[in-house]
Coordinates of C-alpha atoms and ligand atoms in Angstrom, one line a residue:
M1 CA -19.0 0.3 8.9
K2 CA -18.6 4.0 8.1
I3 CA -16.4 4.2 5.3
A4 CA -15.2 7.5 3.6
V5 CA -15.0 6.8 -0.1
L6 CA -12.3 9.6 -2.0
P7 CA -12.2 9.3 -5.8
G8 CA -9.7 11.7 -6.2
D9 CA -8.4 12.2 -10.0
G10 CA -7.9 10.4 -13.2
I11 CA -9.0 6.7 -13.3
G12 CA -9.3 7.3 -9.4
P13 CA -13.4 7.7 -9.7
E14 CA -14.1 4.8 -11.9
I15 CA -11.9 2.3 -10.1
L16 CA -13.6 3.1 -7.0
A17 CA -17.1 2.9 -8.8
E18 CA -16.1 -1.0 -9.0
A19 CA -14.8 -1.3 -5.6
V20 CA -17.9 0.2 -4.3
K21 CA -20.1 -2.0 -6.6
V22 CA -18.5 -5.1 -5.3
L23 CA -18.8 -4.2 -1.8
N24 CA -22.5 -3.3 -2.3
A25 CA -22.8 -6.7 -3.5
L26 CA -22.1 -8.9 -0.5
D27 CA -24.5 -10.2 1.5
G28 CA -25.2 -9.2 5.0
L29 CA -22.8 -6.7 5.2
D30 CA -24.0 -3.2 5.8
F31 CA -21.9 0.2 4.9
D32 CA -22.6 3.4 5.3
L33 CA -20.4 5.3 2.8
Q34 CA -19.7 8.9 2.3
Q35 CA -17.9 10.6 -0.9
A36 CA -16.3 13.6 -0.8
P37 CA -13.7 15.2 -2.8
V38 CA -9.8 15.1 -2.4
G39 CA -6.7 16.2 -4.7
G40 CA -7.2 17.7 -8.1
A41 CA -10.2 17.3 -7.7
A42 CA -10.9 18.8 -4.5
Y43 CA -8.4 21.8 -5.2
D44 CA -10.7 22.3 -8.4
Q45 CA -13.4 22.9 -6.1
T46 CA -12.0 24.5 -2.9
G47 CA -8.5 25.5 -3.8
D48 CA -7.5 23.0 -1.2
P49 CA -6.2 19.3 -1.8
L50 CA -7.6 18.3 1.3
P51 CA -10.7 20.3 2.4
T52 CA -11.3 20.2 6.0
S53 CA -14.9 19.1 5.4
T54 CA -12.8 16.2 3.5
L55 CA -10.3 15.8 6.5
E56 CA -13.3 15.5 9.1
L57 CA -15.0 12.7 7.3
A58 CA -12.0 10.8 7.2
R59 CA -11.8 11.2 11.2
K60 CA -14.8 10.2 12.0
S61 CA -15.0 7.2 9.3
D62 CA -13.7 3.6 10.4
A63 CA -11.9 3.4 7.2
I64 CA -11.5 5.3 4.0
L65 CA -11.6 4.1 0.4
F66 CA -9.1 6.1 -1.6
G67 CA -8.8 5.9 -5.1
A68 CA -5.9 7.8 -6.7
V69 CA -4.7 11.8 -6.9
G70 CA -2.7 13.8 -9.3
D71 CA -2.7 14.8 -12.8
W72 CA -0.2 16.4 -14.9
K73 CA -2.1 20.0 -15.1
Y74 CA -1.5 20.6 -11.8
D75 CA 2.3 20.3 -11.4
T76 CA 2.9 24.0 -11.7
L77 CA 1.2 24.6 -8.5
P78 CA 3.0 25.0 -5.2
R79 CA 3.8 22.0 -3.6
E80 CA 1.5 22.8 -0.6
Q81 CA -1.5 22.9 -3.5
R82 CA -0.6 19.9 -5.2
P83 CA -2.6 16.8 -5.2
E84 CA -0.2 14.6 -3.9
Q85 CA -0.4 16.7 -0.6
A86 CA -3.8 15.6 0.3
I87 CA -2.6 11.9 0.7
L88 CA 0.6 12.9 2.4
G89 CA -1.9 15.1 4.7
L90 CA -4.4 12.5 5.9
R91 CA -0.9 9.8 6.8
R92 CA -0.2 12.8 8.9
E93 CA -3.1 13.8 10.5
L94 CA -4.4 10.7 11.2
G95 CA -1.7 9.1 12.2
L96 CA -1.0 6.1 9.9
F97 CA 2.3 4.9 10.5
A98 CA 2.1 1.5 9.2
N99 CA 2.1 0.6 5.6
L100 CA 1.0 -2.9 4.3
R101 CA 1.8 -4.0 0.8
P102 CA 1.6 -7.6 -0.1
A103 CA 3.0 -8.4 -3.7
M104 CA 0.9 -11.6 -4.7
L105 CA 1.0 -13.0 -8.0
Y106 CA -2.0 -15.0 -8.9
P107 CA -0.6 -18.0 -11.1
E108 CA -2.7 -17.3 -14.4
L109 CA -0.7 -13.6 -14.4
A110 CA 3.1 -15.4 -13.9
G111 CA 3.7 -14.1 -17.4
A112 CA 3.3 -10.7 -17.2
S113 CA 6.6 -10.0 -14.5
S114 CA 9.5 -9.8 -15.8
L115 CA 11.1 -12.7 -13.7
R116 CA 10.8 -16.6 -15.2
P117 CA 7.0 -17.5 -14.0
E118 CA 8.5 -20.2 -11.7
V119 CA 10.4 -17.8 -9.2
V120 CA 7.5 -16.0 -8.7
A121 CA 4.0 -17.9 -9.5
G122 CA 1.8 -18.1 -6.5
L123 CA 4.2 -15.3 -4.8
D124 CA 2.6 -14.3 -1.6
I125 CA 4.4 -11.8 0.6
L126 CA 3.5 -9.2 2.4
I127 CA 5.8 -5.6 2.9
L128 CA 5.1 -3.7 6.4
R129 CA 6.4 -0.4 6.0
E130 CA 6.6 1.8 8.9
L131 CA 5.1 5.4 7.1
T132 CA 5.7 8.3 10.1
G133 CA 9.1 8.0 11.0
D134 CA 13.1 7.6 10.1
I135 CA 15.2 10.1 7.8
Y136 CA 12.5 11.3 5.8
F137 CA 10.9 13.0 9.1
G138 CA 14.4 13.0 11.4
K139 CA 15.7 16.6 12.4
P140 CA 18.2 18.5 12.0
R141 CA 17.8 18.3 8.5
G142 CA 18.9 21.0 5.4
V143 CA 21.9 22.3 4.0
R144 CA 24.5 24.0 5.5
E145 CA 28.0 25.7 5.0
L146 CA 31.2 23.8 6.3
E147 CA 34.2 25.9 7.3
G148 CA 36.0 26.7 4.0
G149 CA 32.6 27.8 2.6
E150 CA 31.9 23.9 1.3
R151 CA 27.9 23.3 1.5
Q152 CA 26.8 19.8 3.0
G153 CA 23.4 18.3 2.6
Y154 CA 22.1 16.8 5.5
D155 CA 18.8 14.6 6.8
T156 CA 18.8 12.5 10.1
M157 CA 18.0 9.1 10.5
T158 CA 15.8 8.8 13.9
Y159 CA 13.4 6.1 15.0
T160 CA 12.8 5.5 19.0
E161 CA 11.7 2.5 21.0
T162 CA 7.8 3.4 20.8
E163 CA 7.9 4.1 17.2
I164 CA 10.4 0.6 16.5
R165 CA 7.7 -1.5 19.1
R166 CA 4.3 -0.6 17.5
V167 CA 5.3 -1.6 14.0
A168 CA 7.2 -4.6 15.0
E169 CA 4.3 -5.6 16.9
L170 CA 2.3 -5.6 14.1
G171 CA 4.3 -7.3 12.1
F172 CA 4.7 -10.2 14.7
D173 CA 0.9 -10.2 14.8
L174 CA 0.4 -10.0 10.5
A175 CA 2.8 -12.7 11.0
R176 CA 0.8 -14.8 13.1
K177 CA -1.6 -14.6 10.8
R178 CA 0.0 -15.4 7.9
G179 CA 3.0 -18.0 7.0
K180 CA 4.3 -17.3 10.7
K181 CA 7.8 -15.8 9.5
L182 CA 8.8 -12.3 10.1
C183 CA 12.2 -11.1 8.7
S184 CA 13.0 -7.4 9.7
V185 CA 15.1 -5.6 7.3
D186 CA 18.0 -3.0 8.2
K187 CA 21.3 -2.1 8.0
A188 CA 23.1 -3.0 11.3
N189 CA 26.6 -3.6 9.9
V190 CA 26.6 0.5 9.4
L191 CA 24.1 2.3 11.1
E192 CA 23.3 3.2 14.9
T193 CA 19.4 3.5 14.3
S194 CA 19.5 0.2 12.6
Q195 CA 21.6 -2.1 15.4
F196 CA 19.1 -0.2 18.1
W197 CA 16.4 -1.5 15.5
R198 CA 17.3 -4.6 15.4
D199 CA 18.7 -5.1 19.3
I200 CA 14.4 -4.0 20.3
V201 CA 13.0 -6.4 17.4
T202 CA 15.1 -9.5 18.7
D203 CA 14.2 -9.0 22.3
M204 CA 10.3 -8.5 21.1
G205 CA 10.6 -11.8 19.2
K206 CA 10.7 -13.6 22.6
R207 CA 7.4 -13.0 23.3
Y208 CA 6.6 -14.9 19.5
P209 CA 7.7 -18.2 19.9
D210 CA 5.7 -19.4 17.5
V211 CA 6.9 -16.4 14.5
A212 CA 10.6 -17.6 13.1
L213 CA 12.2 -13.8 13.1
S214 CA 15.3 -13.4 10.9
H215 CA 17.0 -10.6 10.1
M216 CA 18.6 -9.2 7.0
Y217 CA 20.3 -6.3 6.0
V218 CA 18.6 -4.4 3.4
D219 CA 21.1 -4.9 0.4
N220 CA 21.0 -8.5 0.6
C221 CA 17.0 -7.8 1.1
A222 CA 17.2 -6.0 -2.3
M223 CA 18.5 -9.3 -4.2
Q224 CA 17.1 -12.0 -2.5
L225 CA 13.3 -10.4 -3.9
V226 CA 15.0 -10.8 -7.3
R227 CA 16.7 -14.4 -6.4
N228 CA 14.0 -16.2 -4.8
P229 CA 11.1 -13.9 -3.8
K230 CA 9.2 -16.9 -2.0
Q231 CA 11.3 -17.3 1.0
F232 CA 9.5 -14.2 2.6
D233 CA 6.2 -14.4 4.2
V234 CA 6.3 -10.9 6.2
I235 CA 8.9 -8.5 6.1
V236 CA 8.6 -5.5 8.3
T237 CA 11.5 -2.3 8.0
G238 CA 11.9 1.4 8.5
N239 CA 10.4 3.9 6.4
L240 CA 13.7 4.3 3.4
F241 CA 14.3 0.6 3.3
G242 CA 10.1 0.2 2.9
D243 CA 9.6 2.6 0.1
I244 CA 12.3 1.2 -1.9
L245 CA 11.8 -2.6 -1.1
S246 CA 7.5 -2.5 -1.3
D247 CA 8.3 -1.0 -4.9
E248 CA 10.7 -3.3 -6.4
A249 CA 8.1 -6.0 -4.6
S250 CA 5.5 -4.8 -6.6
M251 CA 7.1 -5.2 -9.6
L252 CA 8.2 -8.6 -9.2
T253 CA 4.4 -8.7 -9.9
G254 CA 4.8 -6.7 -13.3
S255 CA 1.1 -5.9 -13.0
I256 CA 0.7 -2.3 -11.2
G257 CA -3.0 -2.9 -11.6
M258 CA -3.6 -5.3 -9.3
L259 CA -2.0 -4.6 -6.3
P260 CA -4.0 -3.1 -3.1
S261 CA -2.5 -1.4 -0.1
A262 CA -3.3 -0.2 3.7
S263 CA -2.0 2.2 5.7
L264 CA -2.9 2.1 9.5
D265 CA -3.3 3.8 12.6
A266 CA -2.6 2.3 16.0
N267 CA -6.1 1.6 16.4
G268 CA -6.5 -0.6 13.3
K269 CA -8.4 2.3 11.1
G270 CA -7.0 2.3 7.9
L271 CA -6.8 4.3 4.8
Y272 CA -6.8 1.8 1.6
E273 CA -5.6 2.8 -1.7
P274 CA -4.3 1.0 -5.2
I275 CA -0.6 1.1 -4.9
H276 CA -0.9 2.7 -8.8
G277 CA -1.5 6.2 -9.4
S278 CA -4.0 8.4 -11.2
A279 CA -2.9 7.1 -14.4
P280 CA -4.1 10.8 -15.9
D281 CA -3.2 8.7 -19.6
I282 CA -6.1 6.5 -19.7
A283 CA -8.7 8.2 -17.3
R284 CA -12.3 8.4 -18.5
K285 CA -11.7 5.5 -21.3
N286 CA -13.0 2.5 -19.6
L287 CA -9.6 1.2 -20.0
A288 CA -8.3 1.4 -16.2
N289 CA -7.6 -2.3 -14.1
P290 CA -10.3 -2.1 -10.8
L291 CA -8.7 -5.2 -9.1
A292 CA -6.1 -3.1 -7.3
T293 CA -9.0 -1.2 -6.0
I294 CA -11.1 -3.8 -5.5
L295 CA -8.3 -6.3 -3.3
S296 CA -7.8 -3.0 -1.0
A297 CA -11.8 -3.1 -0.2
A298 CA -10.9 -6.3 0.6
M299 CA -8.1 -5.5 3.1
M300 CA -10.5 -2.8 4.4
L301 CA -12.9 -5.6 5.5
R302 CA -9.8 -8.0 6.9
Y303 CA -7.9 -5.8 8.4
T304 CA -10.1 -2.7 10.1
F305 CA -13.7 -4.4 10.0
D306 CA -12.1 -8.0 11.0
R307 CA -14.2 -9.5 8.3
P308 CA -12.1 -11.9 7.3
E309 CA -14.5 -14.6 5.6
A310 CA -16.0 -11.5 3.7
A311 CA -12.5 -10.3 2.2
D312 CA -11.9 -14.1 1.5
K313 CA -14.8 -14.1 -0.9
I314 CA -13.6 -11.3 -2.7
E315 CA -10.3 -12.4 -3.1
A316 CA -11.5 -15.7 -4.3
A317 CA -14.0 -13.7 -7.0
V318 CA -11.0 -11.7 -8.4
R319 CA -9.0 -15.0 -8.9
K320 CA -12.1 -16.7 -10.3
V321 CA -12.4 -13.9 -13.3
L322 CA -9.0 -13.7 -14.2
Q323 CA -9.2 -18.0 -14.1
Q324 CA -12.1 -17.3 -16.6
G325 CA -10.0 -15.4 -18.2
Y326 CA -11.5 -11.9 -18.0
R327 CA -8.6 -8.7 -18.6
T328 CA -8.4 -5.4 -18.8
P329 CA -5.8 -3.7 -21.5
D330 CA -2.9 -3.9 -19.2
I331 CA -2.5 -7.6 -17.9
H332 CA -4.0 -9.2 -21.7
E333 CA -2.4 -12.0 -23.4
P334 CA -3.6 -13.5 -26.6
E335 CA -6.1 -16.2 -25.8
T336 CA -8.0 -14.1 -23.4
R337 CA -11.1 -11.9 -23.2
K338 CA -10.2 -8.4 -22.9
V339 CA -12.9 -6.0 -21.3
G340 CA -12.7 -2.6 -19.8
T341 CA -13.2 -1.1 -15.8
V342 CA -17.2 -1.4 -15.8
E343 CA -17.0 -5.3 -17.7
M344 CA -14.3 -6.4 -14.8
G345 CA -16.2 -5.2 -12.2
D346 CA -19.5 -6.6 -13.2
A347 CA -17.7 -10.2 -13.8
V348 CA -16.4 -9.8 -10.1
V349 CA -19.5 -8.5 -8.2
A350 CA -21.5 -12.0 -10.8
A351 CA -18.5 -14.4 -9.2
L352 CA -18.9 -13.3 -5.9
K353 CA -23.2 -14.4 -6.5
R354 CA -21.8 -17.3 -7.9
Ligands
NAD1 P1 0.8 6.1 -12.3 O1 0.6 4.6 -11.6 O2 -0.5 6.5 -12.5 O3 0.6 5.4 -13.6 C1 2.0 4.6 -14.4 C2 1.3 3.8 -15.4 O4 0.4 2.9 -15.2 C3 0.4 4.4 -16.9 O5 0.7 4.0 -18.2 C4 -1.0 3.9 -16.6 O6 -1.7 3.9 -17.5 C5 -0.7 2.5 -16.0 N1 -1.8 2.6 -14.9 C6 -1.7 2.5 -13.4 N2 -2.6 2.2 -12.8 C7 -3.2 1.3 -13.9 C8 -4.2 0.6 -13.9 N3 -5.5 0.4 -12.9 N4 -5.2 -0.1 -15.0 C9 -3.9 0.4 -16.0 N5 -3.0 1.0 -15.9 C10 -2.7 1.7 -15.0 O7 1.7 7.0 -12.4 P2 2.1 7.7 -12.9 O8 1.9 8.4 -14.3 O9 3.7 7.8 -12.6 O10 1.3 9.2 -11.8 C11 0.1 9.7 -12.5 C12 -0.4 10.8 -11.8 O11 -0.7 9.8 -10.2 C13 0.6 11.8 -11.1 O12 0.3 12.9 -11.1 C14 1.4 11.0 -9.7 O13 1.8 12.3 -8.5 C15 0.3 10.3 -9.2 N6 0.4 9.4 -8.0 C16 -0.6 9.0 -7.1 C17 -0.6 8.2 -6.2 C18 -1.7 8.4 -5.5 O14 -2.9 8.8 -5.6 N7 -1.4 7.6 -3.8 C19 0.0 7.5 -6.1 C20 1.7 7.6 -7.4 C21 1.3 8.6 -8.5

């Protein structure tokens, strides 16, 4: 199991160190972990946020465990040299077309959500966002001058049948391994691209009689996510709608430090990272919550290495430490035990060993 470890900036190195500690504590699994600089750290060393050597390591690895990139001190650099370009470059170069974002709320943390605990306690949904197509990449795009001199900005929404089929297929497969419900989200009442998407997904649904397929307009989905989020199991949607809905869903849980993500290619290779950024405000203070990164490592075992039992073990250990009352400052509440990044990692390792 060859894993590229890319810590990045800010809290990236701290949280990734805890995830590596947890992986190394798993019995009977042999990891080949190789580290490389990325983001601002790589820019400082080489002048490039995604050096060729880092990209090569990522290419020849089975999976990439990624911390976070970015710092305010790079904000004045030209766009192509900014740390955030590294993540976009990795997605593009490695063909990572599917973004999986689980939004789970452990019952112990139900108080952290801005929604009523009974609406979100026990929430466990998965948003699957297509990552390399749609209006973000469609051409033509730009600003043009119309007759009469009025200027107009424009973009193009496109999806090929192949792009829709490959993400929808993953959606059906994921639903099969979970609650067997797939909700495809579009705007078919207004957009041709969405009607095409819906027709193809509907057709594919016939091959998955064991998965309950439904369709929902994106505006309704945005509303349902805050009204009754537990009605969903897997949501599959395009790049633009997924961008917005996945952020909305992550906020249902109220704790950004708890949420992992995966970006997969067509062969199951993946980049695994917490959904949060590099949090420069708390870097190097032993304050960061490492659980999102630890849970990202669990996703890696599940989706790239097909080791669901090892993934289950890590997830159970995280649940255990929350039950025991361990909390980093971002999720701390009265009556719980406030701990730092390293102590939280240690607690997960201890729970694994038990
Ligand atoms: P952020 O996610 O880094 O931080 C937002 C807030 O959440 C901060 O108050 C931070 O302290 C807190 N937070 C984040 N992760 C936490 C954790 N694990 N434990 C405890 N608290 C945590 O977002 P931001 O402040 O808008 O961005 C900071 C930098 O991160 C920027 O340079 C941005 O471009 C970058 N960024 C990178 C990624 C990525 O690497 N994929 C994603 C988002 C933002």
